[in-house]
């Protein structure tokens, strides 16, 4: 089969089409050829080569043919030629002008709808050069406007005309903007058309060309103003009464406002009229109408603020109070725009409406550009919405809006710190991770990626910042929130507050802004006081405990972020306007209580910011009505220990001492003891490495000692309720438990003090402990009556532990077990030290023993009141003292031991002997036994057991011990007692001297020295009497007095009676000073060997015989 014939060439086909008499058929064939060449570049090139010279003239001629089919076919082929890039590229400028002229004439003159439609279509698809189109722009737009308002009322023609408009706008936007007054009016008029398709077409067209026509030219603004005055405004006002047309009316209103532009500002009369449309629709009951109105309201923003104001240099810091001509000019516009926003946000219950409102507000902030950083603009545009949203709180519906506003405020505040970081300064920016970012996603989409031009703020805006922050931490609002919401809000507020304080610190480094920065420091401190004294201080709700934690966080932010030199300097001072300070000034102070000398701060006294924050933190705790947790107390301790030790710690100690007078019950006392405990623990860790520096600074260590003595003063004044509710058993149980807790809190610290002092330099800690012991001793001496009254009160209530005595005892015990003091006590005696020491008193040992003596003196009150009770703290102290006494090797230390606590030891032995029957089964008597045995061992070790002069001075002590009913004590004392009588003059009854006693059988001696055996009491007492014979009596005294010794048969004991022969001289006592013995002992001491020679006294042999008969 032969191959098919080759298709004719394009050139041949074009020639055939041109010669075809049937023009309609010819153009149909041409259109087919054009479509075939569209995808074949070589065929399209061949067709393009023939088109300019042959086809285009024919197309232009036949486009005006009266035959609609011929003209339509020609226009279709012409449109394809103008659209195809290869074909249109061959059209010369002159030919293009002819094409446009032909199309303009056809559109304006044709009576055929299809021809008009195709003519406009050719314009909408043409790809001619912009220069060519520009030359015929006015004529083209006139023809297009004619097509929009076509006499055929053809909607398709109107659509094609709108497409032509959009095509020309994209080709030559400048020319189209210049001529917008020609072609825009026929489009915006159709926004109010009854035909929805026509309205939609007009809106789509305006959206497409809005970037070109807005902000509008003056001629366009005048044109639309004229249209509004004549017809459009009245039409809109009519439409808003039709529920179906309300949305359409408000959408049109938005476009009209945009097209009016700044012209509407000058035409106040027209503005007032046109604002009646949204005014009525903002209060419409239909939420969709309100949302549509809010969207349209953005166009008023665009009209008033055509473009965002920008600074010449990006990110340049500008002063918020800088005089700018446009600032005041914009304020009236901003207030007008903000008016419906505030109303809707405060009343709306629709998240969609509120989100739309925030979107419009954010658009306003964006359009303001750099002006948003001006303080008046911030107050007019930024602040009101934030306050409204924050006043509602982060409830379920409002949380997305709340989160958005908090993050926006956070972004604004962080700008200053970020700007400093960009300049190389490292300032950590806290991340606002608390708020849920996903809750703002739909809001972020409404913002169209618009970024507000925040610039570094100036300190003169600080009041505005604090005002917004106050609206976030609104006390009334926080009281109604759930715990989770409170934590959400306060976390964000803390982040923002830290950024604010960091910004102040940035300005503090700039010398030019130093004065304003100092003012800001004072304002920051007052802000924390204003918020948290009202928020935490006097409210009683479930969230108070959490708010107290955030109060401490705010205080820590100030102390951590601001330079110490600024906080502690006298340059920046603040009046101490805390009401609690005033209340403390009027507190009743007990005249009997002797406080350590310290300065307390008065109301409105000028203090440093650091002192202000310390006192504020303590005042918040004092006013806090809830239960203070250990964590809260720890945070307060951190705050106090962050501060300057000498000045601010002094303020804290002074406050706590003053607070003692305001304690209304034991719960409050327990609170402050817990605070004291936490602070003390932190100080213990800080004292050890800095001890040498502290002990060299008198002002520092005095405050430190006063602080550590705080529990003693707290215990001296029990709470008023504790003293009034003692009648009920439940109250008694509670008070006893409270005392135990208080004691544990206090002794925990004292144990730590004594333990920590073992890990530092020995010399430094010696000085520290010495001064501390001396301080405690002085406190006890100055307030001894209160100490005694307190112990008597606790004994009367039969508390298991007396708080003040237990605390003092634990301190004493810890000191006795302290490594530094023990190291001193166990030093080996050397000849040099013995010769040089003499009776010099080592300070640390002296102070420690003085404290022991004070404890022993106070403990006798408890023993007398409750002898049968197991006194654990006394047992512990006696145990520690006995262990301590075992380390005393030096003679001077033993002498000091007896000198300081000898009197108290004598009283203790005498009292325990008197109350032996009640105490014999308890632990206390055993510890007294161990202590006494250790003391006897010390006497032997130091060789004082052979020092008659020393032992004679201790006769009363030895007598109380040798006559003690507890046998181990009396037996152990016998050698010392014997030694103290070793130099007695030889008696006339030497036949029964002490040496004979030694020759008795061991069993007999044991019996005679057992005071617990009733039948041996006479012999023992007799021996005691004999041992007391030491000093000879003068002859005159011999005749004045006589002694009668007789045996009481019924009571099986020897009675020794002393009779005075003459009256006692006035003022003369027979009892030696300081003697705590019984009358029997006193009489025995006055006994002398001379009386044994009198006739009234039997011989010793007779006495012994009597004893034998009694057995």
XYZ file of N, CA and C in Angstrom, residues 798-924:
381
model
N 2.441 19.961 133.744
C 2.954 18.592 133.614
C 3.243 18.236 132.148
N 3.841 19.185 131.436
C 4.279 18.880 130.079
C 5.397 17.845 130.134
N 5.410 17.000 129.135
C 6.453 15.978 129.093
C 7.832 16.606 129.021
N 7.934 17.678 128.224
C 9.201 18.398 128.106
C 8.927 19.881 128.267
N 9.758 20.528 129.025
C 9.701 21.989 129.116
C 10.548 22.543 127.974
N 9.918 23.327 127.111
C 10.582 23.737 125.879
C 11.889 24.466 126.141
N 11.839 25.447 127.017
C 13.032 26.273 127.210
C 14.138 25.492 127.898
N 13.763 24.604 128.852
C 14.777 23.818 129.542
C 15.347 22.739 128.625
N 14.489 22.119 127.831
C 14.973 21.092 126.900
C 15.909 21.689 125.863
N 15.551 22.874 125.356
C 16.403 23.531 124.370
C 17.746 23.918 124.967
N 17.691 24.507 126.149
C 18.943 24.886 126.816
C 19.775 23.652 127.116
N 19.122 22.583 127.577
C 19.853 21.361 127.883
C 20.494 20.751 126.658
N 19.786 20.797 125.532
C 20.371 20.243 124.305
C 21.584 21.051 123.860
N 21.490 22.360 124.027
C 22.645 23.202 123.701
C 23.813 22.894 124.623
N 23.523 22.776 125.898
C 24.589 22.471 126.871
C 25.217 21.124 126.552
N 24.386 20.147 126.289
C 24.903 18.812 125.984
C 25.758 18.825 124.724
N 25.292 19.536 123.709
C 26.076 19.616 122.480
C 27.406 20.292 122.686
N 27.421 21.333 123.487
C 28.688 22.011 123.766
C 29.636 21.119 124.537
N 29.112 20.359 125.505
C 29.966 19.467 126.280
C 30.563 18.364 125.412
N 29.874 18.027 124.345
C 30.375 17.001 123.436
C 31.125 17.596 122.244
N 31.268 18.905 122.231
C 31.931 19.570 121.105
C 33.412 19.206 121.052
N 33.875 18.957 119.869
C 35.247 18.517 119.683
C 36.276 19.527 120.145
N 36.047 20.813 119.860
C 37.033 21.828 120.227
C 37.152 21.953 121.746
N 36.020 21.897 122.444
C 36.085 22.005 123.902
C 36.707 20.760 124.505
N 36.369 19.608 123.957
C 36.969 18.367 124.457
C 38.465 18.334 124.183
N 38.853 18.819 123.013
C 40.295 18.860 122.707
C 41.040 19.705 123.722
N 40.408 20.769 124.146
C 41.052 21.597 125.157
C 41.140 20.844 126.487
N 40.065 20.118 126.824
C 40.011 19.459 128.134
C 40.991 18.310 128.250
N 41.317 17.640 127.140
C 42.151 16.436 127.238
C 43.624 16.721 126.978
N 43.995 17.991 126.938
C 45.416 18.290 126.767
C 46.214 17.693 127.923
N 47.340 17.071 127.600
C 48.179 16.461 128.635
C 48.784 17.550 129.519
N 48.727 17.332 130.837
C 49.331 18.342 131.731
C 50.840 18.383 131.569
N 51.350 19.532 131.435
C 52.806 19.714 131.341
C 53.257 20.613 132.490
N 54.501 20.495 132.811
C 55.027 21.283 133.926
C 54.885 22.769 133.658
N 55.124 23.114 132.398
C 55.028 24.535 132.055
C 53.618 25.041 132.214
N 52.682 24.240 131.725
C 51.305 24.707 131.800
C 50.823 24.764 133.232
N 51.254 23.791 134.068
C 50.835 23.791 135.456
C 51.395 24.991 136.209
N 52.662 25.299 135.948
C 53.286 26.401 136.670
C 52.734 27.745 136.225
N 52.525 27.858 134.916
C 52.109 29.167 134.400
C 50.622 29.406 134.521
N 49.837 28.295 134.544
C 48.385 28.470 134.512
C 47.875 29.006 135.829
N 48.289 28.373 136.918
C 47.758 28.780 138.208
C 46.252 28.646 138.225
N 45.573 29.748 138.544
C 44.121 29.748 138.561
C 43.547 30.571 137.411
N 44.307 30.741 136.354
C 43.771 31.463 135.184
C 42.642 30.644 134.577
N 41.621 31.297 134.123
C 40.415 30.624 133.657
C 40.366 30.639 132.133
N 40.486 29.476 131.506
C 40.359 29.420 130.046
C 38.970 29.891 129.624
N 38.893 30.798 128.687
C 37.627 31.449 128.360
C 36.576 30.474 127.866
N 36.934 29.613 126.920
C 35.912 28.739 126.337
C 35.381 27.756 127.364
N 36.292 27.234 128.203
C 35.854 26.310 129.242
C 35.026 27.049 130.292
N 35.445 28.233 130.635
C 34.733 29.037 131.618
C 33.302 29.312 131.162
N 33.143 29.766 129.895
C 31.808 30.091 129.384
C 30.937 28.853 129.299
N 31.534 27.748 128.897
C 30.770 26.504 128.790
C 30.279 26.055 130.159
N 31.154 26.105 131.163
C 30.768 25.675 132.505
C 29.751 26.625 133.125
N 29.854 27.896 132.829
C 28.847 28.832 133.318
C 27.465 28.483 132.771
N 27.433 28.100 131.487
C 26.154 27.704 130.889
C 25.633 26.429 131.540
N 26.543 25.514 131.857
C 26.140 24.286 132.554
C 25.547 24.628 133.917
N 26.181 25.546 134.613
C 25.691 25.914 135.944
C 24.307 26.537 135.867
N 24.037 27.336 134.817
C 22.710 27.932 134.669
C 21.666 26.844 134.430
N 22.025 25.876 133.644
C 21.088 24.788 133.391
C 20.794 23.998 134.663
N 21.843 23.686 135.413
C 21.646 22.905 136.631
C 20.798 23.671 137.636
N 21.015 24.980 137.694
C 20.210 25.775 138.609
C 18.742 25.771 138.226
N 18.442 25.862 136.898
C 17.052 25.859 136.449
C 16.409 24.488 136.544
N 17.216 23.444 136.386
C 16.656 22.099 136.401
C 16.145 21.705 137.781
N 16.686 22.319 138.818
C 16.201 21.986 140.165
C 14.737 22.365 140.343
N 14.277 23.363 139.591
C 12.861 23.753 139.675
C 11.978 22.610 139.226
N 12.383 21.947 138.139
C 11.609 20.828 137.613
C 11.652 19.646 138.568
N 12.816 19.393 139.128
C 12.944 18.249 140.048
C 12.064 18.447 141.271
N 12.057 19.652 141.805
C 11.228 19.921 142.975
C 9.753 19.758 142.653
N 9.347 20.234 141.437
C 7.928 20.188 141.091
C 7.466 18.772 140.769
N 8.259 18.019 140.046
C 7.864 16.675 139.619
C 9.027 15.703 139.826
N 9.308 15.302 141.071
C 10.481 14.447 141.313
C 10.335 13.045 140.730
N 9.108 12.596 140.539
C 8.919 11.224 140.035
C 8.992 11.147 138.517
N 8.951 12.272 137.853
C 8.958 12.280 136.386
C 10.348 11.950 135.851
N 10.366 11.256 134.711
C 11.641 10.940 134.068
C 12.097 12.154 133.256
N 13.089 12.846 133.732
C 13.580 14.065 133.092
C 14.693 13.701 132.103
N 14.304 13.479 130.860
C 15.265 12.975 129.876
C 16.388 13.962 129.605
N 16.034 15.227 129.487
C 17.067 16.203 129.125
C 18.077 16.341 130.252
N 17.624 16.225 131.505
C 18.569 16.309 132.617
C 19.491 15.094 132.623
N 18.909 13.942 132.336
C 19.739 12.742 132.267
C 20.778 12.888 131.168
N 20.348 13.457 130.050
C 21.290 13.625 128.927
C 22.403 14.605 129.279
N 22.039 15.703 129.935
C 23.061 16.694 130.303
C 24.024 16.112 131.332
N 23.483 15.429 132.350
C 24.355 14.831 133.357
C 25.275 13.782 132.730
N 24.731 13.059 131.750
C 25.566 12.066 131.062
C 26.697 12.744 130.295
N 26.355 13.821 129.571
C 27.391 14.552 128.824
C 28.392 15.201 129.762
N 27.876 15.717 130.879
C 28.766 16.381 131.833
C 29.711 15.372 132.487
N 29.203 14.192 132.790
C 30.060 13.181 133.378
C 31.144 12.749 132.397
N 30.756 12.603 131.108
C 31.769 12.259 130.106
C 32.785 13.380 129.957
N 32.295 14.611 129.999
C 33.186 15.757 129.877
C 34.135 15.839 131.065
N 33.601 15.587 132.243
C 34.444 15.659 133.440
C 35.560 14.626 133.400
N 35.302 13.516 132.732
C 36.341 12.497 132.641
C 37.543 12.935 131.845
N 37.394 13.995 131.041
C 38.519 14.477 130.226
C 39.301 15.597 130.909
N 38.850 16.031 132.061
C 39.543 17.131 132.731
C 40.770 16.580 133.450
N 41.946 16.885 132.933
C 43.198 16.365 133.481
C 44.004 17.445 134.186
N 43.906 18.652 133.693
C 44.688 19.733 134.279
C 44.072 20.191 135.598
N 44.927 20.472 136.545
C 44.463 20.913 137.863
C 43.654 22.200 137.757
N 44.090 23.116 136.891
C 43.386 24.399 136.764
C 41.982 24.205 136.213
N 41.825 23.205 135.324
C 40.499 22.952 134.766
C 39.560 22.354 135.802
N 40.098 21.459 136.649
C 39.273 20.869 137.697
C 38.882 21.923 138.718
N 39.843 22.784 139.082
C 39.517 23.871 140.011
C 38.428 24.773 139.435
N 38.541 25.069 138.145
C 37.527 25.898 137.492
C 36.170 25.191 137.488
N 36.197 23.897 137.269
C 34.975 23.095 137.251
C 34.234 23.229 138.588
N 34.973 23.046 139.713
C 34.348 23.136 141.030
C 33.938 24.563 141.356
N 34.738 25.513 140.897
C 34.429 26.907 141.198
C 33.109 27.332 140.539
N 32.876 26.879 139.314
C 31.717 27.343 138.554
C 30.452 26.567 138.911
N 30.537 25.253 138.981
C 29.305 24.466 139.163
C 29.242 23.780 140.514
N 30.192 24.085 141.410
C 30.187 23.432 142.718
C 28.921 23.712 143.510
N 28.482 24.939 143.510
C 27.298 25.298 144.270
C 26.061 24.592 143.726
N 25.917 24.577 142.390
C 24.761 23.904 141.785
C 24.830 22.390 141.990
N 26.052 21.864 141.983
C 26.209 20.433 142.207
C 25.830 20.072 143.648
N 26.196 20.939 144.577
C 25.823 20.719 145.971
C 24.308 20.723 146.132
N 23.661 21.698 145.498
C 22.208 21.773 145.586
C 21.550 20.564 144.939
N 22.127 20.111 143.825
C 21.575 18.955 143.128
C 21.671 17.705 143.993
N 22.832 17.505 144.642
C 23.004 16.336 145.505
C 22.100 16.410 146.727
N 21.998 17.590 147.301
C 21.143 17.748 148.475
C 19.690 17.489 148.114
N 19.245 18.044 146.965
C 17.859 17.885 146.557
C 17.540 16.440 146.206
N 18.468 15.800 145.468
C 18.228 14.401 145.113
C 18.274 13.503 146.343
N 19.053 13.901 147.351
C 19.063 13.138 148.587
C 17.760 13.300 149.343
N 17.261 14.519 149.408
C 15.996 14.779 150.085
C 14.835 14.058 149.424
N 14.840 14.054 148.052
C 13.743 13.442 147.295
C 14.127 12.065 146.769
N 15.035 11.407 147.523
C 15.580 10.146 146.994
C 14.505 9.078 146.828
N 13.569 9.034 147.767
C 12.539 8.000 147.692
C 11.743 8.126 146.394
N 11.445 9.364 145.961
C 10.693 9.561 144.716
C 11.563 9.366 143.481
N 12.866 9.646 143.591
C 13.735 9.634 142.419
C 14.536 8.351 142.245
N 14.509 7.441 143.233
C 15.463 6.343 143.224
C 15.256 5.362 142.069
N 14.072 5.334 141.508
C 13.827 4.401 140.409
C 13.952 5.064 139.036
N 14.360 6.275 138.995
C 14.464 6.983 137.723
C 15.865 6.987 137.146
N 15.969 7.507 135.896
C 17.255 7.558 135.214
C 18.115 8.702 135.735
N 17.475 9.741 136.239
C 18.227 10.926 136.662
C 19.208 10.596 137.779
